[in-house]
């Protein structure tokens, strides 16, 4: 079974962004103390702006920390996306239609039209290459299981 872990690079980037936002807030407070010509409305609007920034950055950090260490694994028959420590989503290779990369995220598309985005992957290029090899091996070994579902649906729609 091949397993792919999450990257620490994302956590470092989120923490750097959080520290830069704190630095900007401190600089803004020092600027307010230096110049006394600010109005209450300016302070409230900028305070709301920083509240939204802090909330968004904390949300991303919490989402990163909640995700398990292993995000994606697959064997000869199925792809398993680990959403949390207790919840996994299993996609059989026979139902997998397509997959690819959007930025550093892996996107899985099923024949049913469901789309799953896997974020925070460490080696997204290696993950995509391994999934291609796994899907090609599955299609080579079991072409009847991969192609029958689509052929049956096409026959049903042409009969009506």
Short mmCIF file of C-alpha atoms in Angstrom, two decimals:
data_model
loop_
_atom_site.label_atom_id
_atom_site.label_comp_id
_atom_site.label_asym_id
_atom_site.label_seq_id
_atom_site.Cartn_x
_atom_site.Cartn_y
_atom_site.Cartn_z
CA UNK A 1 0.00 0.00 0.00
CA UNK A 2 1.38 3.39 -1.00
CA UNK A 3 0.92 6.20 1.54
CA UNK A 4 1.40 9.93 1.07
CA UNK A 5 1.94 12.34 3.96
CA UNK A 6 1.15 15.98 4.51
CA UNK A 7 3.76 18.67 4.05
CA UNK A 8 5.09 20.84 6.86
CA UNK A 9 5.73 23.59 4.32
CA UNK A 10 2.09 24.70 4.49
CA UNK A 11 2.17 25.06 8.27
CA UNK A 12 5.35 27.14 8.07
CA UNK A 13 3.78 29.40 5.42
CA UNK A 14 0.62 29.88 7.52
CA UNK A 15 2.66 30.68 10.64
CA UNK A 16 4.81 33.19 8.73
CA UNK A 17 1.63 34.87 7.44
CA UNK A 18 0.23 34.95 10.96
CA UNK A 19 3.42 36.54 12.31
CA UNK A 20 3.44 39.12 9.50
CA UNK A 21 -0.15 40.02 10.32
CA UNK A 22 0.75 40.46 14.00
CA UNK A 23 3.70 42.64 12.97
CA UNK A 24 1.44 44.77 10.78
CA UNK A 25 -1.04 45.15 13.63
CA UNK A 26 1.73 46.28 16.02
CA UNK A 27 3.01 48.76 13.42
CA UNK A 28 -0.53 50.07 12.95
CA UNK A 29 -0.99 50.53 16.72
CA UNK A 30 2.35 52.35 16.97
CA UNK A 31 1.31 54.60 14.08
CA UNK A 32 -1.97 55.39 15.85
CA UNK A 33 -0.11 56.29 19.04
CA UNK A 34 2.29 58.53 17.14
CA UNK A 35 -0.38 60.46 15.25
CA UNK A 36 -3.43 61.40 17.27
CA UNK A 37 -5.49 62.51 14.26
CA UNK A 38 -7.32 59.21 13.70
CA UNK A 39 -11.07 58.88 14.05
CA UNK A 40 -13.02 56.20 15.87
CA UNK A 41 -14.47 54.87 12.60
CA UNK A 42 -10.99 54.26 11.20
CA UNK A 43 -10.00 52.32 14.29
CA UNK A 44 -13.17 50.18 14.18
CA UNK A 45 -12.83 49.39 10.45
CA UNK A 46 -9.16 48.49 10.71
CA UNK A 47 -9.89 46.44 13.83
CA UNK A 48 -12.54 44.47 11.92
CA UNK A 49 -10.10 44.02 9.05
CA UNK A 50 -7.46 42.52 11.35
CA UNK A 51 -10.10 40.37 13.06
CA UNK A 52 -11.00 38.85 9.69
CA UNK A 53 -7.31 38.33 8.86
CA UNK A 54 -6.56 36.64 12.18
CA UNK A 55 -9.69 34.49 11.93
CA UNK A 56 -8.84 33.28 8.43
CA UNK A 57 -5.24 32.49 9.28
CA UNK A 58 -6.22 30.66 12.46
CA UNK A 59 -8.82 28.68 10.50
CA UNK A 60 -6.19 27.48 8.01
CA UNK A 61 -3.77 26.57 10.81
CA UNK A 62 -6.49 24.60 12.64
CA UNK A 63 -7.52 22.81 9.41
CA UNK A 64 -3.91 21.84 8.83
CA UNK A 65 -3.47 20.53 12.37
CA UNK A 66 -6.74 18.54 12.31
CA UNK A 67 -5.79 16.61 9.16
CA UNK A 68 -4.03 13.29 9.83
CA UNK A 69 -0.37 12.74 9.00
CA UNK A 70 -1.18 10.39 6.11
CA UNK A 71 -3.56 12.07 3.68
CA UNK A 72 -3.81 9.59 0.82
CA UNK A 73 -3.11 5.90 0.40
CA UNK A 74 -3.94 3.33 -2.23
CA UNK A 75 -3.54 -0.34 -2.95
CA UNK A 76 -4.31 -2.49 -6.01
CA UNK A 77 -8.08 -2.00 -5.76
CA UNK A 78 -8.89 1.38 -4.19
CA UNK A 79 -7.79 4.89 -3.28
CA UNK A 80 -8.33 5.98 0.33
CA UNK A 81 -8.52 9.68 1.25
CA UNK A 82 -7.99 10.19 4.99
CA UNK A 83 -10.12 13.18 6.04
CA UNK A 84 -9.57 12.87 9.78
CA UNK A 85 -8.30 10.28 12.22
CA UNK A 86 -11.71 8.58 12.26
CA UNK A 87 -13.11 9.32 8.81
CA UNK A 88 -11.86 7.99 5.49
CA UNK A 89 -13.36 8.09 2.00
CA UNK A 90 -12.71 5.08 -0.21
CA UNK A 91 -12.80 5.32 -4.01
CA UNK A 92 -12.43 2.06 -5.93
CA UNK A 93 -10.25 2.33 -9.02
CA UNK A 94 -13.22 1.06 -11.05
CA UNK A 95 -15.13 4.24 -10.12
CA UNK A 96 -12.20 6.67 -10.58
CA UNK A 97 -12.62 8.70 -13.75
CA UNK A 98 -9.79 11.20 -13.63
CA UNK A 99 -7.29 12.89 -11.38
CA UNK A 100 -4.77 15.68 -11.69
CA UNK A 101 -3.08 18.59 -10.01
CA UNK A 102 -4.37 22.08 -9.48
CA UNK A 103 -1.52 24.07 -7.96
CA UNK A 104 -0.21 21.83 -5.18
CA UNK A 105 -3.56 20.10 -4.63
CA UNK A 106 -4.54 16.71 -5.99
CA UNK A 107 -8.04 16.48 -7.49
CA UNK A 108 -9.85 13.14 -7.78
CA UNK A 109 -12.94 12.86 -10.02
CA UNK A 110 -15.22 9.82 -9.98
CA UNK A 111 -17.46 8.47 -12.71
CA UNK A 112 -20.44 9.57 -10.61
CA UNK A 113 -19.29 13.19 -10.93
CA UNK A 114 -17.98 13.55 -7.38
CA UNK A 115 -14.84 15.63 -7.01
CA UNK A 116 -12.46 15.51 -4.04
CA UNK A 117 -9.56 17.91 -3.50
CA UNK A 118 -6.67 16.62 -1.38
CA UNK A 119 -4.72 19.51 0.14
CA UNK A 120 -1.40 19.75 1.99
CA UNK A 121 0.32 16.89 0.09
CA UNK A 122 4.07 16.67 0.53
CA UNK A 123 5.08 15.38 -2.93
CA UNK A 124 2.15 16.08 -5.21
CA UNK A 125 4.09 15.22 -8.38
CA UNK A 126 5.12 11.82 -7.00
CA UNK A 127 1.57 11.24 -5.78
CA UNK A 128 0.13 11.93 -9.21
CA UNK A 129 2.70 9.67 -10.90
CA UNK A 130 2.04 6.84 -8.44
CA UNK A 131 -1.72 7.17 -8.94
CA UNK A 132 -1.25 7.04 -12.72
CA UNK A 133 0.80 3.87 -12.39
CA UNK A 134 -1.78 2.34 -10.02
CA UNK A 135 -4.72 3.22 -12.27
CA UNK A 136 -2.91 1.92 -15.36
CA UNK A 137 -2.08 -1.33 -13.57
CA UNK A 138 -5.73 -1.69 -12.49
CA UNK A 139 -7.01 -1.07 -16.02
CA UNK A 140 -4.47 -3.53 -17.44
CA UNK A 141 -5.38 -6.23 -14.92
CA UNK A 142 -9.16 -5.61 -14.78
CA UNK A 143 -10.40 -3.89 -17.97
CA UNK A 144 -13.82 -5.52 -17.59
CA UNK A 145 -14.37 -3.96 -14.14
CA UNK A 146 -13.18 -0.50 -15.22
CA UNK A 147 -15.07 -0.13 -18.52
CA UNK A 148 -18.30 -2.10 -17.92
CA UNK A 149 -20.00 0.54 -15.81
CA UNK A 150 -19.76 3.17 -18.56
CA UNK A 151 -20.76 0.76 -21.33
CA UNK A 152 -23.90 -0.34 -19.48
CA UNK A 153 -24.96 3.27 -18.88
CA UNK A 154 -24.42 4.10 -22.57
CA UNK A 155 -26.54 1.11 -23.68
CA UNK A 156 -29.38 2.12 -21.33
CA UNK A 157 -29.46 5.68 -22.64
CA UNK A 158 -29.46 4.62 -26.33
CA UNK A 159 -32.33 2.14 -25.79
CA UNK A 160 -34.66 4.86 -24.47
#
